[in-house]
PDB file of C-alpha atoms in Angstrom:
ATOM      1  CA  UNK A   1      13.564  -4.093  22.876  1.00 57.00           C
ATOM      2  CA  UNK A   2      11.421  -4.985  26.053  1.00 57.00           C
ATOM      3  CA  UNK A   3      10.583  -1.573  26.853  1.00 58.00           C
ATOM      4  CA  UNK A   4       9.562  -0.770  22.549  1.00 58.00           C
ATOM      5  CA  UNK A   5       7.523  -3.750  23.291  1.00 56.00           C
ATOM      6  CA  UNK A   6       5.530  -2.363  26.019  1.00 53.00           C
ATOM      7  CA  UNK A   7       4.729   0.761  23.731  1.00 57.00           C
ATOM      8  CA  UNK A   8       2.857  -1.350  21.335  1.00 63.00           C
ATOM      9  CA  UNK A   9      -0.296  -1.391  23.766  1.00 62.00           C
ATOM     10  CA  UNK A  10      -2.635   0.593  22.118  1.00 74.00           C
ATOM     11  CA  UNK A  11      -6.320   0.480  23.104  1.00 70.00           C
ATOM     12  CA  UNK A  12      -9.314   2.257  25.152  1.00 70.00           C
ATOM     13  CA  UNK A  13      -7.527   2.982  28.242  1.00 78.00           C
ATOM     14  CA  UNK A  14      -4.876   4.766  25.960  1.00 82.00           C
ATOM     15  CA  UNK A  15      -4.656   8.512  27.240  1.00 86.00           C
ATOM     16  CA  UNK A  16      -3.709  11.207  24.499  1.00 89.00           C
ATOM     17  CA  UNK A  17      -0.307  11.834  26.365  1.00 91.00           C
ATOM     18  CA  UNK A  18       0.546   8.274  26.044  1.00 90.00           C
ATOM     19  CA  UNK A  19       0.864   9.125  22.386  1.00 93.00           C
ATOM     20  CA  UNK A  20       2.854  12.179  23.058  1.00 92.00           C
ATOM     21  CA  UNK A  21       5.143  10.329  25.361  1.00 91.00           C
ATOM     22  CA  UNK A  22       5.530   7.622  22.359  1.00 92.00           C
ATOM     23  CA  UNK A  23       3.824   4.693  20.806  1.00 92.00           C
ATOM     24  CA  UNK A  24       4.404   2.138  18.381  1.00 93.00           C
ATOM     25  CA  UNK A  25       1.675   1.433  16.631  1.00 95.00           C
ATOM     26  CA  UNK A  26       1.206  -1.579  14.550  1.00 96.00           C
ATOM     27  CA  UNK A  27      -1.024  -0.251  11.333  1.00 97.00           C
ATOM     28  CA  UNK A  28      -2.104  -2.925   8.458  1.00 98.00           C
ATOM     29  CA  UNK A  29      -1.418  -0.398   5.616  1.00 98.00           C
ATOM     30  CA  UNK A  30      -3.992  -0.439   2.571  1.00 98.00           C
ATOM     31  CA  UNK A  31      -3.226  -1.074  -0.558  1.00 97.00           C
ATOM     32  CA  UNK A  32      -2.545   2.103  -3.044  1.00 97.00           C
ATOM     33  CA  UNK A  33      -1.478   4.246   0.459  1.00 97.00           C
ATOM     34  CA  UNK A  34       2.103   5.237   0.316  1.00 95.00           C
ATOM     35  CA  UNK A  35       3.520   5.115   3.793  1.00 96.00           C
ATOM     36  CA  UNK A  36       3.119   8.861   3.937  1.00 96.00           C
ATOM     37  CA  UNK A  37      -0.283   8.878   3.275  1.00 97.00           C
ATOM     38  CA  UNK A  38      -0.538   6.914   6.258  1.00 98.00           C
ATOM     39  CA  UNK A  39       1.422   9.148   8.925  1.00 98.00           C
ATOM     40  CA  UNK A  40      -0.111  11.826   7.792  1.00 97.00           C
ATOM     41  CA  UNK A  41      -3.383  10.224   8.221  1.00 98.00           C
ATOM     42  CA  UNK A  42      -2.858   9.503  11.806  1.00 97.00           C
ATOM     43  CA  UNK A  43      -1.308  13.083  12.582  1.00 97.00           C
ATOM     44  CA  UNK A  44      -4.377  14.492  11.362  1.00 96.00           C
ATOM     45  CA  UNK A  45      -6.832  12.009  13.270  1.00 96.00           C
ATOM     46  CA  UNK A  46      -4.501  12.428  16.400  1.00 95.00           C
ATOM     47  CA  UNK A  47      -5.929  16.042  15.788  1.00 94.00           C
ATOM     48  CA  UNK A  48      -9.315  15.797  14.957  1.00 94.00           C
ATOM     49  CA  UNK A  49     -10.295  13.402  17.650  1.00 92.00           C
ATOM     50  CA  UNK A  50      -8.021  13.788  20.627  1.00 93.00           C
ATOM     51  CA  UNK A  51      -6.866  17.772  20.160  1.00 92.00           C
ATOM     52  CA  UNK A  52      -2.986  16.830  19.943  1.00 93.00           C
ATOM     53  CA  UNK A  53      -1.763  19.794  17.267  1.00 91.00           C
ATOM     54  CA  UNK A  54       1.740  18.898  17.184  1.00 93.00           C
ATOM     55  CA  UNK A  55       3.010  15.402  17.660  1.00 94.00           C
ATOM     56  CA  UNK A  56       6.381  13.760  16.393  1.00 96.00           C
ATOM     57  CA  UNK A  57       5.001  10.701  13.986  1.00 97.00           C
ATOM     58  CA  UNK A  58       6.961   8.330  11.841  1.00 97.00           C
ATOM     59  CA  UNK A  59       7.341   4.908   9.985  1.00 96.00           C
ATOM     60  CA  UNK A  60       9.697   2.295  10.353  1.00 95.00           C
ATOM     61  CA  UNK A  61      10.441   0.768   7.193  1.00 91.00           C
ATOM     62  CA  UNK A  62       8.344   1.912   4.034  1.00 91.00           C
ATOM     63  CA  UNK A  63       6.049  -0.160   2.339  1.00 94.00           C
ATOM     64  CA  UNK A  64       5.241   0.436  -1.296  1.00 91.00           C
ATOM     65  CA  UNK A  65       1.781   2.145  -2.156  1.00 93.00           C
ATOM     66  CA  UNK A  66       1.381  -1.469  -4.627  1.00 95.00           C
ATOM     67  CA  UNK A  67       1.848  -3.272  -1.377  1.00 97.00           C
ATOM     68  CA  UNK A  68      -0.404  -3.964   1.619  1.00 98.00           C
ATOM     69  CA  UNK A  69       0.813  -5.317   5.391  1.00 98.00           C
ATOM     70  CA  UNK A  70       2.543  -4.584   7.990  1.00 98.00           C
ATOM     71  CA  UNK A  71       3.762  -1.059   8.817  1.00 98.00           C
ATOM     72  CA  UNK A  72       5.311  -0.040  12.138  1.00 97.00           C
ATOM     73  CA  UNK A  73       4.140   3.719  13.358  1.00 97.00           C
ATOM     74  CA  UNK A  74       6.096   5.492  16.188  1.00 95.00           C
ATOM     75  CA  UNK A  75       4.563   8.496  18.274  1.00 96.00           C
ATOM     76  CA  UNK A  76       6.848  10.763  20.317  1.00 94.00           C
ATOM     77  CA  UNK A  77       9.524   9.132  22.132  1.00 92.00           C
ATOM     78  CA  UNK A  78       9.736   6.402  20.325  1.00 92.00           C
ATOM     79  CA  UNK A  79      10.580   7.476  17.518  1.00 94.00           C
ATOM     80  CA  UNK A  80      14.013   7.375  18.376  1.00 93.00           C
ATOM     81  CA  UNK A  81      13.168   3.734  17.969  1.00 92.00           C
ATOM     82  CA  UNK A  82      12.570   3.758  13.989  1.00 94.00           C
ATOM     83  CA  UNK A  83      16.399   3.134  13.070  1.00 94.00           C
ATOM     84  CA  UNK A  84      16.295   0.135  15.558  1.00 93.00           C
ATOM     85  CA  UNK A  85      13.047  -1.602  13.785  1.00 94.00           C
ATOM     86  CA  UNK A  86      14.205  -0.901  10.661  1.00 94.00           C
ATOM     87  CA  UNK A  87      17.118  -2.978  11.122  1.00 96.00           C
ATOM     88  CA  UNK A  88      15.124  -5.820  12.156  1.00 96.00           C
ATOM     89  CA  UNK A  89      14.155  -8.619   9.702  1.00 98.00           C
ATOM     90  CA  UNK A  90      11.322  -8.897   7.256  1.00 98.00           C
ATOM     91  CA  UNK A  91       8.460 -11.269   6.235  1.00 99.00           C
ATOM     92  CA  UNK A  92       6.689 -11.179   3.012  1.00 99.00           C
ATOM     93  CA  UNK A  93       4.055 -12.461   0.850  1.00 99.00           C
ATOM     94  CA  UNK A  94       5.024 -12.066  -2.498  1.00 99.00           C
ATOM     95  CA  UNK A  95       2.868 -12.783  -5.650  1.00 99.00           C
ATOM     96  CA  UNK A  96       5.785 -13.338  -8.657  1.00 99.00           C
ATOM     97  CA  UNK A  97       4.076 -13.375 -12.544  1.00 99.00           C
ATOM     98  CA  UNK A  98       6.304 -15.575 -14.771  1.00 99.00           C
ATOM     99  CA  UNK A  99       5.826 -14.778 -18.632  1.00 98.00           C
ATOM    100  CA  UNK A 100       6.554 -10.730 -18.476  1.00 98.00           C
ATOM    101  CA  UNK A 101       9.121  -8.096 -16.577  1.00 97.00           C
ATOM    102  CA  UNK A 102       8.527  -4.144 -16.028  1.00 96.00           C
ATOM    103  CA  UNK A 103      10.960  -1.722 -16.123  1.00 92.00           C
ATOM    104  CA  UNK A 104       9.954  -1.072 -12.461  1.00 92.00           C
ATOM    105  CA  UNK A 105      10.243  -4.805 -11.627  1.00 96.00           C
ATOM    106  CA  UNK A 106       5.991  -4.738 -10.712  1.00 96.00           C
ATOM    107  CA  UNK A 107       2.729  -3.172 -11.805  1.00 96.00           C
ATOM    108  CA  UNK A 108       3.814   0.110 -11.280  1.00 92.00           C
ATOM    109  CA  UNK A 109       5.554   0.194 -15.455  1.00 91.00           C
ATOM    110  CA  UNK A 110       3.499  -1.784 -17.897  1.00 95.00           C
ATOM    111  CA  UNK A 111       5.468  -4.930 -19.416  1.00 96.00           C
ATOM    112  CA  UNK A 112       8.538  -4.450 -21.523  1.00 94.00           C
ATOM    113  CA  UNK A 113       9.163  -7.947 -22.426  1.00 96.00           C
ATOM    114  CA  UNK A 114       7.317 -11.476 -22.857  1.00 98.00           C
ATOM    115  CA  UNK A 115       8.943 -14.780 -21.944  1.00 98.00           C
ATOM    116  CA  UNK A 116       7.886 -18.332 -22.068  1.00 96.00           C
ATOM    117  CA  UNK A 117       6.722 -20.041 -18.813  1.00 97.00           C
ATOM    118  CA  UNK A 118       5.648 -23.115 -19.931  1.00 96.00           C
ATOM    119  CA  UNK A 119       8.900 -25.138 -18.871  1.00 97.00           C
ATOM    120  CA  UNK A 120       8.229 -23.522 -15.625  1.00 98.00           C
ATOM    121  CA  UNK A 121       7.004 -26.119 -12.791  1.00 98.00           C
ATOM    122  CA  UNK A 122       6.548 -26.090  -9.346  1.00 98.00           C
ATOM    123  CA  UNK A 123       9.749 -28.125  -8.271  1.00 98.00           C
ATOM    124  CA  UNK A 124      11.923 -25.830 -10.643  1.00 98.00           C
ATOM    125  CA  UNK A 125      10.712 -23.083  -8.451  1.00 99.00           C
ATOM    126  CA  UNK A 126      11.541 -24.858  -5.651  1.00 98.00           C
ATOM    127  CA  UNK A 127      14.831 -25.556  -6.895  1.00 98.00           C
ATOM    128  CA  UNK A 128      15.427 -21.704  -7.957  1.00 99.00           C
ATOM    129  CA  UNK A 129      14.760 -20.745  -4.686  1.00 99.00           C
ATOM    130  CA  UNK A 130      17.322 -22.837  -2.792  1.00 98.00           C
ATOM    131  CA  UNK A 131      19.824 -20.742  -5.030  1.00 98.00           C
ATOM    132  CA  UNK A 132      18.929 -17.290  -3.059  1.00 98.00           C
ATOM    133  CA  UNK A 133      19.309 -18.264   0.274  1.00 98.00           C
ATOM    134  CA  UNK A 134      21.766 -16.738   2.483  1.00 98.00           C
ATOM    135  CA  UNK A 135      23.621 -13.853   1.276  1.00 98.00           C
ATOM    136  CA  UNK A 136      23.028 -12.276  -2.245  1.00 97.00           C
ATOM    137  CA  UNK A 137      24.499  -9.344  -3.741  1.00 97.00           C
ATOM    138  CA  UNK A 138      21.140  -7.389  -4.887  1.00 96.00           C
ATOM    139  CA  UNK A 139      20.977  -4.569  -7.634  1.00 88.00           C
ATOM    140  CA  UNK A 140      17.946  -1.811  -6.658  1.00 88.00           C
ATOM    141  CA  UNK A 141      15.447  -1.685  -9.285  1.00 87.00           C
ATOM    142  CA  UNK A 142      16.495   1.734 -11.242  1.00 78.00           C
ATOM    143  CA  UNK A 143      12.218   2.695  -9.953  1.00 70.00           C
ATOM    144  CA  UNK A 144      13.529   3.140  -6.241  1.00 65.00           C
ATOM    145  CA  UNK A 145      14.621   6.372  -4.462  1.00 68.00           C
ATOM    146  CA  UNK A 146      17.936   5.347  -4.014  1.00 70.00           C
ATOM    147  CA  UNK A 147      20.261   8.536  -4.907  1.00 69.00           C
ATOM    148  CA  UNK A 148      22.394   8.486  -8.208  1.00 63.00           C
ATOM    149  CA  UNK A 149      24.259  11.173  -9.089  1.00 67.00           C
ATOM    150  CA  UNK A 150      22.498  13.695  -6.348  1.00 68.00           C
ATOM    151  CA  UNK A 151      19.023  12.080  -8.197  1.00 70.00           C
ATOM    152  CA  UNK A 152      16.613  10.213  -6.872  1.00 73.00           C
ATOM    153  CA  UNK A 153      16.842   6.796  -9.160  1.00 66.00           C
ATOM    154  CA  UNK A 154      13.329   6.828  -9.921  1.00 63.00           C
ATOM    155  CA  UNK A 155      13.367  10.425 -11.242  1.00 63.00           C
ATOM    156  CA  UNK A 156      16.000   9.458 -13.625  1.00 65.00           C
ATOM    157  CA  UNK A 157      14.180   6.127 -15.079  1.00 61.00           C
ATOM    158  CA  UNK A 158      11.212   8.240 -15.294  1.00 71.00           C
ATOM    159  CA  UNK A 159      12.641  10.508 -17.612  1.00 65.00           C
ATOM    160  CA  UNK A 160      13.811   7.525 -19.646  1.00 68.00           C
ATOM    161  CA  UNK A 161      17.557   7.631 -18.529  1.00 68.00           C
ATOM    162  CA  UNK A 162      19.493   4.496 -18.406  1.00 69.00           C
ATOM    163  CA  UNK A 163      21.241   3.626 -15.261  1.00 70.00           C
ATOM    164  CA  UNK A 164      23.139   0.821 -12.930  1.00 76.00           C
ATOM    165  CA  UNK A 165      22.418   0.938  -9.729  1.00 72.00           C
ATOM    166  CA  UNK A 166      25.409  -0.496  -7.315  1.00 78.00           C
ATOM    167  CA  UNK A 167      24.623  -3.913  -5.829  1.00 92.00           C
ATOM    168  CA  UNK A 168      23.990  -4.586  -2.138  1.00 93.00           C
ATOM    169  CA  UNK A 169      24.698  -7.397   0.163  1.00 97.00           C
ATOM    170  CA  UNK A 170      21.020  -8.647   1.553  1.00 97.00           C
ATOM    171  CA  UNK A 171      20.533 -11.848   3.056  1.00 98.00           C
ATOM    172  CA  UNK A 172      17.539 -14.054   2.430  1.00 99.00           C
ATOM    173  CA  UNK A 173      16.590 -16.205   5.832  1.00 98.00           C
ATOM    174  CA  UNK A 174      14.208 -18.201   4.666  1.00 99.00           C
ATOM    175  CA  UNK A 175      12.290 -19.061   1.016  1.00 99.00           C
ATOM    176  CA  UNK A 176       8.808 -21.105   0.833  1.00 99.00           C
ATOM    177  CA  UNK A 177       7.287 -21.778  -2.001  1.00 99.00           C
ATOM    178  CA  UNK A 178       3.380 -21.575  -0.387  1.00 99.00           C
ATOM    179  CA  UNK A 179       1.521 -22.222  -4.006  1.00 99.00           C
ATOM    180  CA  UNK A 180       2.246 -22.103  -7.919  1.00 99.00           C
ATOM    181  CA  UNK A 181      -0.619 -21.399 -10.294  1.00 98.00           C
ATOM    182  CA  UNK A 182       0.753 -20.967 -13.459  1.00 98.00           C
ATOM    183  CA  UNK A 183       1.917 -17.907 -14.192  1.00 98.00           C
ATOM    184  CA  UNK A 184       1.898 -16.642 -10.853  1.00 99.00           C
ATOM    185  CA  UNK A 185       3.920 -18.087  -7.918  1.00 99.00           C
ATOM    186  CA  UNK A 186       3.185 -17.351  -4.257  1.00 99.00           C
ATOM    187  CA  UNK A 187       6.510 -17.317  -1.964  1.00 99.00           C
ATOM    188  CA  UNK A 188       6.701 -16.089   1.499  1.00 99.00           C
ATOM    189  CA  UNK A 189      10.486 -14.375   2.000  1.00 99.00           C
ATOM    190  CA  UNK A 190      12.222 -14.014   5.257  1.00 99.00           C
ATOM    191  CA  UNK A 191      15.061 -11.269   4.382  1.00 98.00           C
ATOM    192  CA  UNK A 192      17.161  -8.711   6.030  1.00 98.00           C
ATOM    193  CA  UNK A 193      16.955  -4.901   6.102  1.00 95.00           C
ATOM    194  CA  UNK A 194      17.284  -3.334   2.341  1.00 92.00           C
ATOM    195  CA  UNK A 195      16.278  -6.571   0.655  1.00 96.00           C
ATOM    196  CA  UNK A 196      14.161  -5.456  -2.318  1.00 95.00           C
ATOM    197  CA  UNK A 197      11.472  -7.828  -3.102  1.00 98.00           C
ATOM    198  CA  UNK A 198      11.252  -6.493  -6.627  1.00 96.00           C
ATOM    199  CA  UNK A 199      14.656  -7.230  -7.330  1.00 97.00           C
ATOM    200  CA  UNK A 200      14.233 -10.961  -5.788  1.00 98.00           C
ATOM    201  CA  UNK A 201      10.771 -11.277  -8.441  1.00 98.00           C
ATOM    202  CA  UNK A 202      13.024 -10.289 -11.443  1.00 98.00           C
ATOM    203  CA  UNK A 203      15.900 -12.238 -10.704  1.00 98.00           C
ATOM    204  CA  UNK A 204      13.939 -15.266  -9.907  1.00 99.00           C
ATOM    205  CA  UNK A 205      12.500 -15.014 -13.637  1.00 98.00           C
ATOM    206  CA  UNK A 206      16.237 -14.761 -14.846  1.00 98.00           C
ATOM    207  CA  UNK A 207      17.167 -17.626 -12.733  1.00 98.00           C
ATOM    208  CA  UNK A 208      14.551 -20.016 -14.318  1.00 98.00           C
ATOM    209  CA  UNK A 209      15.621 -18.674 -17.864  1.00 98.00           C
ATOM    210  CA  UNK A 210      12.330 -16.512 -18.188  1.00 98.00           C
ATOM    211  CA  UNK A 211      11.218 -13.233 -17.127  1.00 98.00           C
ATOM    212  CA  UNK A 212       9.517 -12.026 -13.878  1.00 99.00           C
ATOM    213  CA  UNK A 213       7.781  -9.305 -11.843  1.00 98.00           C
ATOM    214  CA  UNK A 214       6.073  -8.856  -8.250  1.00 98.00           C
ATOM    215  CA  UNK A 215       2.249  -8.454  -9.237  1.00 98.00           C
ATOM    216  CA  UNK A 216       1.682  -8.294  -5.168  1.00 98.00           C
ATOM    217  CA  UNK A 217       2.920  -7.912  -2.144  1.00 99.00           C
ATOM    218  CA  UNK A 218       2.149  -8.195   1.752  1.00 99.00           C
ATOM    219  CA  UNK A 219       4.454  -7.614   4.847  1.00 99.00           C
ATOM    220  CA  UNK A 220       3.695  -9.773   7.635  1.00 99.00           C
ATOM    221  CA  UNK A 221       5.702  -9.318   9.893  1.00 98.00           C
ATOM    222  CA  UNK A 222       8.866  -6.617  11.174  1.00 97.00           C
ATOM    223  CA  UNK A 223      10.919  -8.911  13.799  1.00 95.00           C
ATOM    224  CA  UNK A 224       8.528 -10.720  16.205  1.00 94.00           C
ATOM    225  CA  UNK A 225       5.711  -7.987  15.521  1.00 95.00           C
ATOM    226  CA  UNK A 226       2.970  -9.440  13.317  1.00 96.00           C
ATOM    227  CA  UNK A 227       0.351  -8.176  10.705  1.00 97.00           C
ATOM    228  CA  UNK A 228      -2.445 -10.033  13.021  1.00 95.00           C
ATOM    229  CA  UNK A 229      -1.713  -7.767  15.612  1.00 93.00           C
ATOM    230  CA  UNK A 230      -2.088  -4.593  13.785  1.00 96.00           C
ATOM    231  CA  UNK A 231      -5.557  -2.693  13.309  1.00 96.00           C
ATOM    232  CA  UNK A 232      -6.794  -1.379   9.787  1.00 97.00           C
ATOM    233  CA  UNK A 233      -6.948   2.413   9.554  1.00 97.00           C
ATOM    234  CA  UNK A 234     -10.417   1.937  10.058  1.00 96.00           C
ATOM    235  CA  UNK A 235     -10.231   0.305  13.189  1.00 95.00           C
ATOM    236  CA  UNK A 236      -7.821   2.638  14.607  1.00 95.00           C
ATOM    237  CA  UNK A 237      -9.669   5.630  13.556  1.00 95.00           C
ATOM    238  CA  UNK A 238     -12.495   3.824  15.929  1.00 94.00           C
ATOM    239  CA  UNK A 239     -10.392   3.597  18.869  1.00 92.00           C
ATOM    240  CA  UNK A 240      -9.198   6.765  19.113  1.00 93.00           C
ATOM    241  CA  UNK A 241     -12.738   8.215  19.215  1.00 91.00           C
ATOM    242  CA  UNK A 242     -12.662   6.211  22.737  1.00 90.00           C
ATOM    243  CA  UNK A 243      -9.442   7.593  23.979  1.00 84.00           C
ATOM    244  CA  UNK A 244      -9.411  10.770  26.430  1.00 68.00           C
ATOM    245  CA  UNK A 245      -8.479  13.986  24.970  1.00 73.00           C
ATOM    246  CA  UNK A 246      -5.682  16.360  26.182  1.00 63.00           C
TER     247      UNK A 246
END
């Protein structure tokens, strides 16, 4: 872990072969990007601006395109790193709308059903949440590309095709209810690898006897690395214009 966290020095005195030798780049990922969009981004910037034509480039952990945050690039060497940060534990921002769920479990599916919220307060939230901590047995949402059936899930639920997706053990570390404005409730979530935060949303509607789905989201942080550390695409596109070329 000491020596990945020496990699994550990116800035002007940077030399092109440090990225060849490997990098870990902390990257605030926009919102709409998927992850791909991203790496593929930076492969062709790496490129354009410092003449590197082929490069090894990967993520640690994808981040939905409806969500914005945190999002751990490796260059080269490191990344034979990935399957080491992706084990590490998560930090979220979650925005949960009471009063409606989506087959996908967020904005991605437009609501299938309508609940009431208005026995819905801020210490029954509260309450709700002290009943996920620790470990939970999670079921995917069937909008995920978990494989069923040599499938991706998400192909299937496309084509309208009901399924049941095992459950998974996932363990919630910590659960903080940061502000409630009815419908929407905003809940930071310290979890473990494969926790789906779409899941938590929907089941926290079913838990206070209404219906729920994740209207946004933000990773803040992937072990001790932090989203206030990373640089917008933007910003990185700027630094590499500064950065020798091979």
């Amino acid at each position: 872990m000491e020596e990945l966290l020496k990699t994550l020095s990116v800035d002007s005195s940077c030399r092109a072969e440090d990225f060849l030798e490997g990098r870990a780049l902390l990257i605030n990922k926009p919102y709409s990007w998927s992850s791909f969009d991203v790496v593929n981004k930076i492969r062709i910037q790496f490129k354009k601006y410092l003449g590197i034509k082929k490069i090894k480039v990967g993520h640690a952990g994808t981040l939905d395109p409806l969500a914005s945050g945190l999002l751990i690039i490796c260059t080269g060497k490191a990344t034979k790193t990935i399957d080491q940060l992706m084990g590490m534990d998560k930090e979220y921002v979650a925005h949960i709308t009471f009063g409606a769920s989506t087959p996908s479990y967020d904005l991605e599916t437009e609501p299938d059903q309508h609940f009431e919220t208005d026995h819905i307060t801020k210490a029954e939230i509260q309450k709700a949440l002290q009943g996920f901590q620790g470990i939970q047995m999670q079921a995917p949402p069937v909008f995920s590309a978990i494989k069923k059936d040599g499938q991706r899930a998400y192909e299937q639920a496309r084509k309208g095709k009901s399924l049941k997706l095992d459950k998974r053990e996932v363990e919630f570390k910590d659960l903080e209810l940061l502000a409630y404005t009815a419908p929407t409730a905003l809940v930071r979530v310290v979890c473990s690898k494969g926790t789906y935060i779409r899941s938590f949303a929907h089941d926290l509607g079913k838990a206070l006897h209404s219906g729920a789905h994740l209207s946004g989201l933000e990773r803040t942080a992937i072990g001790p690395m932090k989203l206030d550390g990373a640089l917008s695409m933007e910003q990185f596109e700027k630094l590499l214009v500064t950065i020798q070329t091979i």
